[in-house]
Amino acid sequence: MNRQTVAVVDYGMGNLRSVAQAVLHAATAVDHVDVVVTSDPQVVRDAHRVVLPGQGAMPDCMAELARSGLRDAVLEAAASKPLFGVCVGMQMLLDHSEEGDTPGLGLIPGEVVRFRLDGQRQPDGSRYKVPQMGWNRVFHDLGRGPTHAMWQGIPDGSYFYFVHSFYARPADPVHSVGESDYGTRFTCAVARGNLFATQFHPEKSADQGLALYRNFLHWNP
């Protein structure tokens, strides 16, 4: 069997070490997979699968993706091979973000909006803090047909780790494949064709996060 390469895109703004380590750990259960962290556009173009991490502010991530020369390579990858966006890497796939009034890559129709939770109280009476930071349940059995293939073996309502002030609002509900609750019901996983992305951090989400990366290594959209 030919070896497959998974490229973790290094444009200077992702939590690269932990993402790469998690994908490497997941790959130990999958034969013939090499994981490379790369800032080389050609390596991204040649890879069989691509992971697009993102951390920090959306305007900075979009600016660095362009400045690094990797933007076109990511767009080419998104047109032809499985791509997994993580955190701001998910937000970048949409059309636009309220954060800094920033255009995204326009790969999934929709916008990224800020939590507006002023005055709302959690069940224990405490205020909702923004950013949301910590473990939260993710629901993928949304009653809109079969759950996405990437959720295989991951129980509905499993906990994943979040750190964010903004979230995706896809224009078409069909592109929302995971939801969570934090003062409001919000989309925390999006998908379209060969694209899949999460607002939460699989690499910080213990066994269920590793299961998601393993599913990505097997996923054939």
JSON list of C-alpha atoms in Angstrom, two decimals:
[
{"chain": "A", "resi": 1, "resn": "MET", "atom": "CA", "xyz": [0.00, 0.00, 0.00]},
{"chain": "A", "resi": 2, "resn": "ASN", "atom": "CA", "xyz": [1.23, 3.48, -0.83]},
{"chain": "A", "resi": 3, "resn": "ARG", "atom": "CA", "xyz": [2.00, 5.76, 2.08]},
{"chain": "A", "resi": 4, "resn": "GLN", "atom": "CA", "xyz": [-0.26, 8.72, 2.73]},
{"chain": "A", "resi": 5, "resn": "THR", "atom": "CA", "xyz": [0.96, 12.12, 3.87]},
{"chain": "A", "resi": 6, "resn": "VAL", "atom": "CA", "xyz": [-1.05, 14.33, 6.21]},
{"chain": "A", "resi": 7, "resn": "ALA", "atom": "CA", "xyz": [0.11, 17.96, 6.07]},
{"chain": "A", "resi": 8, "resn": "VAL", "atom": "CA", "xyz": [-0.46, 20.15, 9.14]},
{"chain": "A", "resi": 9, "resn": "VAL", "atom": "CA", "xyz": [-0.34, 23.68, 7.72]},
{"chain": "A", "resi": 10, "resn": "ASP", "atom": "CA", "xyz": [2.19, 25.95, 9.46]},
{"chain": "A", "resi": 11, "resn": "TYR", "atom": "CA", "xyz": [1.41, 29.58, 8.66]},
{"chain": "A", "resi": 12, "resn": "GLY", "atom": "CA", "xyz": [2.54, 30.80, 12.07]},
{"chain": "A", "resi": 13, "resn": "MET", "atom": "CA", "xyz": [-0.84, 30.93, 13.85]},
{"chain": "A", "resi": 14, "resn": "GLY", "atom": "CA", "xyz": [-1.81, 27.40, 14.89]},
{"chain": "A", "resi": 15, "resn": "ASN", "atom": "CA", "xyz": [-1.29, 25.32, 18.00]},
{"chain": "A", "resi": 16, "resn": "LEU", "atom": "CA", "xyz": [0.93, 23.22, 15.79]},
{"chain": "A", "resi": 17, "resn": "ARG", "atom": "CA", "xyz": [2.80, 21.04, 18.23]},
{"chain": "A", "resi": 18, "resn": "SER", "atom": "CA", "xyz": [-0.25, 19.71, 20.05]},
{"chain": "A", "resi": 19, "resn": "VAL", "atom": "CA", "xyz": [-2.22, 19.27, 16.81]},
{"chain": "A", "resi": 20, "resn": "ALA", "atom": "CA", "xyz": [0.64, 17.43, 15.14]},
{"chain": "A", "resi": 21, "resn": "GLN", "atom": "CA", "xyz": [1.24, 15.24, 18.20]},
{"chain": "A", "resi": 22, "resn": "ALA", "atom": "CA", "xyz": [-2.45, 14.31, 18.34]},
{"chain": "A", "resi": 23, "resn": "VAL", "atom": "CA", "xyz": [-2.55, 13.44, 14.63]},
{"chain": "A", "resi": 24, "resn": "LEU", "atom": "CA", "xyz": [0.66, 11.44, 15.01]},
{"chain": "A", "resi": 25, "resn": "HIS", "atom": "CA", "xyz": [-0.84, 9.59, 17.96]},
{"chain": "A", "resi": 26, "resn": "ALA", "atom": "CA", "xyz": [-3.97, 8.83, 15.95]},
{"chain": "A", "resi": 27, "resn": "ALA", "atom": "CA", "xyz": [-1.79, 7.70, 13.04]},
{"chain": "A", "resi": 28, "resn": "THR", "atom": "CA", "xyz": [-0.12, 5.01, 15.14]},
{"chain": "A", "resi": 29, "resn": "ALA", "atom": "CA", "xyz": [-3.33, 3.02, 14.73]},
{"chain": "A", "resi": 30, "resn": "VAL", "atom": "CA", "xyz": [-3.33, 3.56, 10.95]},
{"chain": "A", "resi": 31, "resn": "ASP", "atom": "CA", "xyz": [-0.70, 1.98, 8.73]},
{"chain": "A", "resi": 32, "resn": "HIS", "atom": "CA", "xyz": [1.14, 3.84, 5.98]},
{"chain": "A", "resi": 33, "resn": "VAL", "atom": "CA", "xyz": [0.55, 7.39, 7.24]},
{"chain": "A", "resi": 34, "resn": "ASP", "atom": "CA", "xyz": [3.17, 10.13, 7.58]},
{"chain": "A", "resi": 35, "resn": "VAL", "atom": "CA", "xyz": [2.36, 13.38, 9.40]},
{"chain": "A", "resi": 36, "resn": "VAL", "atom": "CA", "xyz": [4.34, 16.50, 8.50]},
{"chain": "A", "resi": 37, "resn": "VAL", "atom": "CA", "xyz": [4.15, 20.05, 9.84]},
{"chain": "A", "resi": 38, "resn": "THR", "atom": "CA", "xyz": [4.92, 22.25, 6.88]},
{"chain": "A", "resi": 39, "resn": "SER", "atom": "CA", "xyz": [5.14, 25.85, 5.68]},
{"chain": "A", "resi": 40, "resn": "ASP", "atom": "CA", "xyz": [5.90, 24.68, 2.12]},
{"chain": "A", "resi": 41, "resn": "PRO", "atom": "CA", "xyz": [2.97, 25.24, -0.27]},
{"chain": "A", "resi": 42, "resn": "GLN", "atom": "CA", "xyz": [4.12, 22.38, -2.49]},
{"chain": "A", "resi": 43, "resn": "VAL", "atom": "CA", "xyz": [4.05, 19.91, 0.40]},
{"chain": "A", "resi": 44, "resn": "VAL", "atom": "CA", "xyz": [0.45, 20.98, 1.11]},
{"chain": "A", "resi": 45, "resn": "ARG", "atom": "CA", "xyz": [-0.41, 20.52, -2.56]},
{"chain": "A", "resi": 46, "resn": "ASP", "atom": "CA", "xyz": [1.19, 17.05, -2.65]},
{"chain": "A", "resi": 47, "resn": "ALA", "atom": "CA", "xyz": [-0.32, 15.80, 0.64]},
{"chain": "A", "resi": 48, "resn": "HIS", "atom": "CA", "xyz": [-3.19, 13.33, 0.64]},
{"chain": "A", "resi": 49, "resn": "ARG", "atom": "CA", "xyz": [-4.91, 15.03, 3.59]},
{"chain": "A", "resi": 50, "resn": "VAL", "atom": "CA", "xyz": [-4.58, 18.48, 5.15]},
{"chain": "A", "resi": 51, "resn": "VAL", "atom": "CA", "xyz": [-5.16, 19.81, 8.68]},
{"chain": "A", "resi": 52, "resn": "LEU", "atom": "CA", "xyz": [-5.65, 23.58, 8.98]},
{"chain": "A", "resi": 53, "resn": "PRO", "atom": "CA", "xyz": [-5.20, 24.72, 12.60]},
{"chain": "A", "resi": 54, "resn": "GLY", "atom": "CA", "xyz": [-5.83, 28.23, 13.81]},
{"chain": "A", "resi": 55, "resn": "GLN", "atom": "CA", "xyz": [-5.36, 30.07, 17.07]},
{"chain": "A", "resi": 56, "resn": "GLY", "atom": "CA", "xyz": [-5.69, 33.70, 18.07]},
{"chain": "A", "resi": 57, "resn": "ALA", "atom": "CA", "xyz": [-7.60, 36.39, 16.19]},
{"chain": "A", "resi": 58, "resn": "MET", "atom": "CA", "xyz": [-9.25, 35.79, 12.84]},
{"chain": "A", "resi": 59, "resn": "PRO", "atom": "CA", "xyz": [-7.75, 38.92, 11.17]},
{"chain": "A", "resi": 60, "resn": "ASP", "atom": "CA", "xyz": [-4.23, 37.81, 12.13]},
{"chain": "A", "resi": 61, "resn": "CYS", "atom": "CA", "xyz": [-4.82, 34.25, 10.93]},
{"chain": "A", "resi": 62, "resn": "MET", "atom": "CA", "xyz": [-6.12, 35.37, 7.53]},
{"chain": "A", "resi": 63, "resn": "ALA", "atom": "CA", "xyz": [-3.28, 37.90, 7.14]},
{"chain": "A", "resi": 64, "resn": "GLU", "atom": "CA", "xyz": [-0.60, 35.33, 8.03]},
{"chain": "A", "resi": 65, "resn": "LEU", "atom": "CA", "xyz": [-2.11, 32.70, 5.73]},
{"chain": "A", "resi": 66, "resn": "ALA", "atom": "CA", "xyz": [-1.78, 35.15, 2.84]},
{"chain": "A", "resi": 67, "resn": "ARG", "atom": "CA", "xyz": [1.65, 36.44, 3.91]},
{"chain": "A", "resi": 68, "resn": "SER", "atom": "CA", "xyz": [3.02, 32.91, 4.24]},
{"chain": "A", "resi": 69, "resn": "GLY", "atom": "CA", "xyz": [2.16, 32.09, 0.62]},
{"chain": "A", "resi": 70, "resn": "LEU", "atom": "CA", "xyz": [0.02, 29.17, 1.78]},
{"chain": "A", "resi": 71, "resn": "ARG", "atom": "CA", "xyz": [-3.42, 30.59, 1.00]},
{"chain": "A", "resi": 72, "resn": "ASP", "atom": "CA", "xyz": [-3.58, 29.32, -2.59]},
{"chain": "A", "resi": 73, "resn": "ALA", "atom": "CA", "xyz": [-2.25, 25.90, -1.59]},
{"chain": "A", "resi": 74, "resn": "VAL", "atom": "CA", "xyz": [-4.93, 25.59, 1.09]},
{"chain": "A", "resi": 75, "resn": "LEU", "atom": "CA", "xyz": [-7.63, 26.59, -1.40]},
{"chain": "A", "resi": 76, "resn": "GLU", "atom": "CA", "xyz": [-6.33, 24.00, -3.87]},
{"chain": "A", "resi": 77, "resn": "ALA", "atom": "CA", "xyz": [-6.31, 21.35, -1.15]},
{"chain": "A", "resi": 78, "resn": "ALA", "atom": "CA", "xyz": [-9.84, 22.29, -0.12]},
{"chain": "A", "resi": 79, "resn": "ALA", "atom": "CA", "xyz": [-11.00, 21.73, -3.69]},
{"chain": "A", "resi": 80, "resn": "SER", "atom": "CA", "xyz": [-9.66, 18.21, -3.99]},
{"chain": "A", "resi": 81, "resn": "LYS", "atom": "CA", "xyz": [-8.75, 16.37, -0.77]},
{"chain": "A", "resi": 82, "resn": "PRO", "atom": "CA", "xyz": [-9.95, 15.79, 2.80]},
{"chain": "A", "resi": 83, "resn": "LEU", "atom": "CA", "xyz": [-9.31, 18.92, 4.89]},
{"chain": "A", "resi": 84, "resn": "PHE", "atom": "CA", "xyz": [-9.84, 19.27, 8.64]},
{"chain": "A", "resi": 85, "resn": "GLY", "atom": "CA", "xyz": [-10.10, 22.82, 10.06]},
{"chain": "A", "resi": 86, "resn": "VAL", "atom": "CA", "xyz": [-9.54, 23.35, 13.79]},
{"chain": "A", "resi": 87, "resn": "CYS", "atom": "CA", "xyz": [-10.72, 26.32, 15.90]},
{"chain": "A", "resi": 88, "resn": "VAL", "atom": "CA", "xyz": [-9.97, 29.51, 13.92]},
{"chain": "A", "resi": 89, "resn": "GLY", "atom": "CA", "xyz": [-9.08, 27.11, 11.09]},
{"chain": "A", "resi": 90, "resn": "MET", "atom": "CA", "xyz": [-12.80, 26.32, 11.04]},
{"chain": "A", "resi": 91, "resn": "GLN", "atom": "CA", "xyz": [-13.84, 29.97, 11.13]},
{"chain": "A", "resi": 92, "resn": "MET", "atom": "CA", "xyz": [-11.56, 30.73, 8.18]},
{"chain": "A", "resi": 93, "resn": "LEU", "atom": "CA", "xyz": [-13.57, 28.38, 5.96]},
{"chain": "A", "resi": 94, "resn": "LEU", "atom": "CA", "xyz": [-16.64, 30.62, 6.09]},
{"chain": "A", "resi": 95, "resn": "ASP", "atom": "CA", "xyz": [-17.37, 33.80, 4.15]},
{"chain": "A", "resi": 96, "resn": "HIS", "atom": "CA", "xyz": [-16.86, 36.43, 6.83]},
{"chain": "A", "resi": 97, "resn": "SER", "atom": "CA", "xyz": [-16.15, 37.01, 10.51]},
{"chain": "A", "resi": 98, "resn": "GLU", "atom": "CA", "xyz": [-17.40, 39.81, 12.76]},
{"chain": "A", "resi": 99, "resn": "GLU", "atom": "CA", "xyz": [-13.97, 39.74, 14.38]},
{"chain": "A", "resi": 100, "resn": "GLY", "atom": "CA", "xyz": [-12.21, 42.62, 12.70]},
{"chain": "A", "resi": 101, "resn": "ASP", "atom": "CA", "xyz": [-14.78, 42.59, 9.86]},
{"chain": "A", "resi": 102, "resn": "THR", "atom": "CA", "xyz": [-12.62, 39.96, 8.19]},
{"chain": "A", "resi": 103, "resn": "PRO", "atom": "CA", "xyz": [-13.32, 38.09, 4.94]},
{"chain": "A", "resi": 104, "resn": "GLY", "atom": "CA", "xyz": [-12.79, 34.34, 5.14]},
{"chain": "A", "resi": 105, "resn": "LEU", "atom": "CA", "xyz": [-11.94, 31.79, 2.47]},
{"chain": "A", "resi": 106, "resn": "GLY", "atom": "CA", "xyz": [-15.55, 31.46, 1.32]},
{"chain": "A", "resi": 107, "resn": "LEU", "atom": "CA", "xyz": [-15.55, 27.66, 1.20]},
{"chain": "A", "resi": 108, "resn": "ILE", "atom": "CA", "xyz": [-18.67, 27.22, 3.33]},
{"chain": "A", "resi": 109, "resn": "PRO", "atom": "CA", "xyz": [-21.42, 29.86, 3.04]},
{"chain": "A", "resi": 110, "resn": "GLY", "atom": "CA", "xyz": [-22.02, 31.68, 6.31]},
{"chain": "A", "resi": 111, "resn": "GLU", "atom": "CA", "xyz": [-20.55, 34.01, 8.89]},
{"chain": "A", "resi": 112, "resn": "VAL", "atom": "CA", "xyz": [-18.70, 33.93, 12.18]},
{"chain": "A", "resi": 113, "resn": "VAL", "atom": "CA", "xyz": [-20.37, 35.84, 15.02]},
{"chain": "A", "resi": 114, "resn": "ARG", "atom": "CA", "xyz": [-19.53, 36.73, 18.62]},
{"chain": "A", "resi": 115, "resn": "PHE", "atom": "CA", "xyz": [-21.32, 35.31, 21.63]},
{"chain": "A", "resi": 116, "resn": "ARG", "atom": "CA", "xyz": [-23.81, 37.89, 22.95]},
{"chain": "A", "resi": 117, "resn": "LEU", "atom": "CA", "xyz": [-24.58, 36.64, 26.44]},
{"chain": "A", "resi": 118, "resn": "ASP", "atom": "CA", "xyz": [-24.66, 39.82, 28.54]},
{"chain": "A", "resi": 119, "resn": "GLY", "atom": "CA", "xyz": [-27.13, 39.50, 31.38]},
{"chain": "A", "resi": 120, "resn": "GLN", "atom": "CA", "xyz": [-27.72, 35.78, 30.86]},
{"chain": "A", "resi": 121, "resn": "ARG", "atom": "CA", "xyz": [-27.15, 33.38, 33.74]},
{"chain": "A", "resi": 122, "resn": "GLN", "atom": "CA", "xyz": [-26.05, 29.77, 33.78]},
{"chain": "A", "resi": 123, "resn": "PRO", "atom": "CA", "xyz": [-28.22, 27.19, 35.58]},
{"chain": "A", "resi": 124, "resn": "ASP", "atom": "CA", "xyz": [-26.09, 27.64, 38.73]},
{"chain": "A", "resi": 125, "resn": "GLY", "atom": "CA", "xyz": [-26.73, 31.39, 38.68]},
{"chain": "A", "resi": 126, "resn": "SER", "atom": "CA", "xyz": [-23.26, 32.42, 37.50]},
{"chain": "A", "resi": 127, "resn": "ARG", "atom": "CA", "xyz": [-22.73, 34.64, 34.49]},
{"chain": "A", "resi": 128, "resn": "TYR", "atom": "CA", "xyz": [-21.71, 33.24, 31.13]},
{"chain": "A", "resi": 129, "resn": "LYS", "atom": "CA", "xyz": [-18.09, 34.16, 30.54]},
{"chain": "A", "resi": 130, "resn": "VAL", "atom": "CA", "xyz": [-16.74, 34.99, 27.10]},
{"chain": "A", "resi": 131, "resn": "PRO", "atom": "CA", "xyz": [-14.59, 33.37, 25.88]},
{"chain": "A", "resi": 132, "resn": "GLN", "atom": "CA", "xyz": [-16.16, 30.02, 26.61]},
{"chain": "A", "resi": 133, "resn": "MET", "atom": "CA", "xyz": [-13.27, 28.04, 28.04]},
{"chain": "A", "resi": 134, "resn": "GLY", "atom": "CA", "xyz": [-13.56, 24.42, 29.06]},
{"chain": "A", "resi": 135, "resn": "TRP", "atom": "CA", "xyz": [-15.38, 21.17, 28.34]},
{"chain": "A", "resi": 136, "resn": "ASN", "atom": "CA", "xyz": [-18.77, 21.17, 26.66]},
{"chain": "A", "resi": 137, "resn": "ARG", "atom": "CA", "xyz": [-21.05, 18.54, 25.14]},
{"chain": "A", "resi": 138, "resn": "VAL", "atom": "CA", "xyz": [-21.23, 18.20, 21.37]},
{"chain": "A", "resi": 139, "resn": "PHE", "atom": "CA", "xyz": [-24.33, 16.84, 19.67]},
{"chain": "A", "resi": 140, "resn": "HIS", "atom": "CA", "xyz": [-24.14, 15.38, 16.17]},
{"chain": "A", "resi": 141, "resn": "ASP", "atom": "CA", "xyz": [-27.46, 13.51, 16.00]},
{"chain": "A", "resi": 142, "resn": "LEU", "atom": "CA", "xyz": [-29.35, 16.56, 14.80]},
{"chain": "A", "resi": 143, "resn": "GLY", "atom": "CA", "xyz": [-32.38, 14.95, 13.18]},
{"chain": "A", "resi": 144, "resn": "ARG", "atom": "CA", "xyz": [-31.40, 16.04, 9.70]},
{"chain": "A", "resi": 145, "resn": "GLY", "atom": "CA", "xyz": [-30.58, 12.63, 8.32]},
{"chain": "A", "resi": 146, "resn": "PRO", "atom": "CA", "xyz": [-27.55, 10.43, 9.02]},
{"chain": "A", "resi": 147, "resn": "THR", "atom": "CA", "xyz": [-24.80, 11.84, 11.21]},
{"chain": "A", "resi": 148, "resn": "HIS", "atom": "CA", "xyz": [-21.60, 12.80, 9.42]},
{"chain": "A", "resi": 149, "resn": "ALA", "atom": "CA", "xyz": [-19.15, 9.96, 8.79]},
{"chain": "A", "resi": 150, "resn": "MET", "atom": "CA", "xyz": [-16.49, 11.73, 10.85]},
{"chain": "A", "resi": 151, "resn": "TRP", "atom": "CA", "xyz": [-18.51, 11.04, 14.02]},
{"chain": "A", "resi": 152, "resn": "GLN", "atom": "CA", "xyz": [-18.34, 7.27, 13.62]},
{"chain": "A", "resi": 153, "resn": "GLY", "atom": "CA", "xyz": [-17.90, 5.59, 17.00]},
{"chain": "A", "resi": 154, "resn": "ILE", "atom": "CA", "xyz": [-18.17, 8.87, 18.94]},
{"chain": "A", "resi": 155, "resn": "PRO", "atom": "CA", "xyz": [-21.28, 8.95, 21.17]},
{"chain": "A", "resi": 156, "resn": "ASP", "atom": "CA", "xyz": [-23.72, 11.82, 20.72]},
{"chain": "A", "resi": 157, "resn": "GLY", "atom": "CA", "xyz": [-23.24, 14.32, 23.53]},
{"chain": "A", "resi": 158, "resn": "SER", "atom": "CA", "xyz": [-19.55, 13.55, 24.06]},
{"chain": "A", "resi": 159, "resn": "TYR", "atom": "CA", "xyz": [-17.44, 16.24, 25.72]},
{"chain": "A", "resi": 160, "resn": "PHE", "atom": "CA", "xyz": [-14.85, 18.28, 23.82]},
{"chain": "A", "resi": 161, "resn": "TYR", "atom": "CA", "xyz": [-12.60, 21.17, 24.86]},
{"chain": "A", "resi": 162, "resn": "PHE", "atom": "CA", "xyz": [-13.42, 24.74, 23.75]},
{"chain": "A", "resi": 163, "resn": "VAL", "atom": "CA", "xyz": [-11.67, 28.12, 23.95]},
{"chain": "A", "resi": 164, "resn": "HIS", "atom": "CA", "xyz": [-13.51, 30.73, 21.86]},
{"chain": "A", "resi": 165, "resn": "SER", "atom": "CA", "xyz": [-15.50, 33.95, 21.77]},
{"chain": "A", "resi": 166, "resn": "PHE", "atom": "CA", "xyz": [-16.86, 33.52, 18.23]},
{"chain": "A", "resi": 167, "resn": "TYR", "atom": "CA", "xyz": [-18.74, 30.72, 16.50]},
{"chain": "A", "resi": 168, "resn": "ALA", "atom": "CA", "xyz": [-19.86, 29.74, 13.01]},
{"chain": "A", "resi": 169, "resn": "ARG", "atom": "CA", "xyz": [-23.32, 30.46, 11.67]},
{"chain": "A", "resi": 170, "resn": "PRO", "atom": "CA", "xyz": [-23.63, 28.55, 8.38]},
{"chain": "A", "resi": 171, "resn": "ALA", "atom": "CA", "xyz": [-26.08, 29.96, 5.85]},
{"chain": "A", "resi": 172, "resn": "ASP", "atom": "CA", "xyz": [-27.49, 26.48, 5.20]},
{"chain": "A", "resi": 173, "resn": "PRO", "atom": "CA", "xyz": [-28.25, 24.23, 8.21]},
{"chain": "A", "resi": 174, "resn": "VAL", "atom": "CA", "xyz": [-27.12, 21.23, 6.17]},
{"chain": "A", "resi": 175, "resn": "HIS", "atom": "CA", "xyz": [-23.52, 22.41, 6.71]},
{"chain": "A", "resi": 176, "resn": "SER", "atom": "CA", "xyz": [-23.94, 22.35, 10.51]},
{"chain": "A", "resi": 177, "resn": "VAL", "atom": "CA", "xyz": [-22.94, 18.83, 11.61]},
{"chain": "A", "resi": 178, "resn": "GLY", "atom": "CA", "xyz": [-22.25, 19.43, 15.30]},
{"chain": "A", "resi": 179, "resn": "GLU", "atom": "CA", "xyz": [-23.91, 21.68, 17.85]},
{"chain": "A", "resi": 180, "resn": "SER", "atom": "CA", "xyz": [-23.36, 22.70, 21.44]},
{"chain": "A", "resi": 181, "resn": "ASP", "atom": "CA", "xyz": [-25.04, 24.93, 24.02]},
{"chain": "A", "resi": 182, "resn": "TYR", "atom": "CA", "xyz": [-23.50, 27.90, 25.77]},
{"chain": "A", "resi": 183, "resn": "GLY", "atom": "CA", "xyz": [-26.20, 30.43, 26.53]},
{"chain": "A", "resi": 184, "resn": "THR", "atom": "CA", "xyz": [-27.49, 29.69, 23.06]},
{"chain": "A", "resi": 185, "resn": "ARG", "atom": "CA", "xyz": [-27.48, 26.73, 20.72]},
{"chain": "A", "resi": 186, "resn": "PHE", "atom": "CA", "xyz": [-24.54, 27.17, 18.33]},
{"chain": "A", "resi": 187, "resn": "THR", "atom": "CA", "xyz": [-22.78, 25.33, 15.54]},
{"chain": "A", "resi": 188, "resn": "CYS", "atom": "CA", "xyz": [-19.46, 23.85, 16.62]},
{"chain": "A", "resi": 189, "resn": "ALA", "atom": "CA", "xyz": [-18.74, 21.59, 13.63]},
{"chain": "A", "resi": 190, "resn": "VAL", "atom": "CA", "xyz": [-19.24, 22.30, 9.94]},
{"chain": "A", "resi": 191, "resn": "ALA", "atom": "CA", "xyz": [-18.86, 20.17, 6.84]},
{"chain": "A", "resi": 192, "resn": "ARG", "atom": "CA", "xyz": [-19.24, 20.46, 3.11]},
{"chain": "A", "resi": 193, "resn": "GLY", "atom": "CA", "xyz": [-18.06, 17.77, 0.69]},
{"chain": "A", "resi": 194, "resn": "ASN", "atom": "CA", "xyz": [-14.44, 16.98, 1.54]},
{"chain": "A", "resi": 195, "resn": "LEU", "atom": "CA", "xyz": [-14.27, 19.68, 4.24]},
{"chain": "A", "resi": 196, "resn": "PHE", "atom": "CA", "xyz": [-14.82, 19.06, 7.94]},
{"chain": "A", "resi": 197, "resn": "ALA", "atom": "CA", "xyz": [-14.00, 21.46, 10.75]},
{"chain": "A", "resi": 198, "resn": "THR", "atom": "CA", "xyz": [-14.57, 21.96, 14.46]},
{"chain": "A", "resi": 199, "resn": "GLN", "atom": "CA", "xyz": [-14.62, 24.98, 16.75]},
{"chain": "A", "resi": 200, "resn": "PHE", "atom": "CA", "xyz": [-13.41, 22.83, 19.65]},
{"chain": "A", "resi": 201, "resn": "HIS", "atom": "CA", "xyz": [-9.89, 21.44, 19.92]},
{"chain": "A", "resi": 202, "resn": "PRO", "atom": "CA", "xyz": [-9.74, 17.67, 19.25]},
{"chain": "A", "resi": 203, "resn": "GLU", "atom": "CA", "xyz": [-6.08, 17.67, 20.27]},
{"chain": "A", "resi": 204, "resn": "LYS", "atom": "CA", "xyz": [-7.11, 18.81, 23.79]},
{"chain": "A", "resi": 205, "resn": "SER", "atom": "CA", "xyz": [-10.16, 16.54, 23.99]},
{"chain": "A", "resi": 206, "resn": "ALA", "atom": "CA", "xyz": [-8.68, 13.24, 25.20]},
{"chain": "A", "resi": 207, "resn": "ASP", "atom": "CA", "xyz": [-9.95, 9.98, 23.71]},
{"chain": "A", "resi": 208, "resn": "GLN", "atom": "CA", "xyz": [-12.86, 11.42, 21.74]},
{"chain": "A", "resi": 209, "resn": "GLY", "atom": "CA", "xyz": [-10.59, 13.97, 20.09]},
{"chain": "A", "resi": 210, "resn": "LEU", "atom": "CA", "xyz": [-8.14, 11.25, 19.07]},
{"chain": "A", "resi": 211, "resn": "ALA", "atom": "CA", "xyz": [-11.05, 9.20, 17.72]},
{"chain": "A", "resi": 212, "resn": "LEU", "atom": "CA", "xyz": [-12.04, 12.17, 15.56]},
{"chain": "A", "resi": 213, "resn": "TYR", "atom": "CA", "xyz": [-8.50, 12.43, 14.14]},
{"chain": "A", "resi": 214, "resn": "ARG", "atom": "CA", "xyz": [-8.44, 8.68, 13.51]},
{"chain": "A", "resi": 215, "resn": "ASN", "atom": "CA", "xyz": [-11.72, 8.98, 11.65]},
{"chain": "A", "resi": 216, "resn": "PHE", "atom": "CA", "xyz": [-10.18, 11.74, 9.54]},
{"chain": "A", "resi": 217, "resn": "LEU", "atom": "CA", "xyz": [-7.31, 9.48, 8.55]},
{"chain": "A", "resi": 218, "resn": "HIS", "atom": "CA", "xyz": [-9.82, 6.91, 7.26]},
{"chain": "A", "resi": 219, "resn": "TRP", "atom": "CA", "xyz": [-12.38, 9.33, 5.84]},
{"chain": "A", "resi": 220, "resn": "ASN", "atom": "CA", "xyz": [-13.01, 9.10, 2.11]},
{"chain": "A", "resi": 221, "resn": "PRO", "atom": "CA", "xyz": [-15.57, 11.77, 1.21]}
]
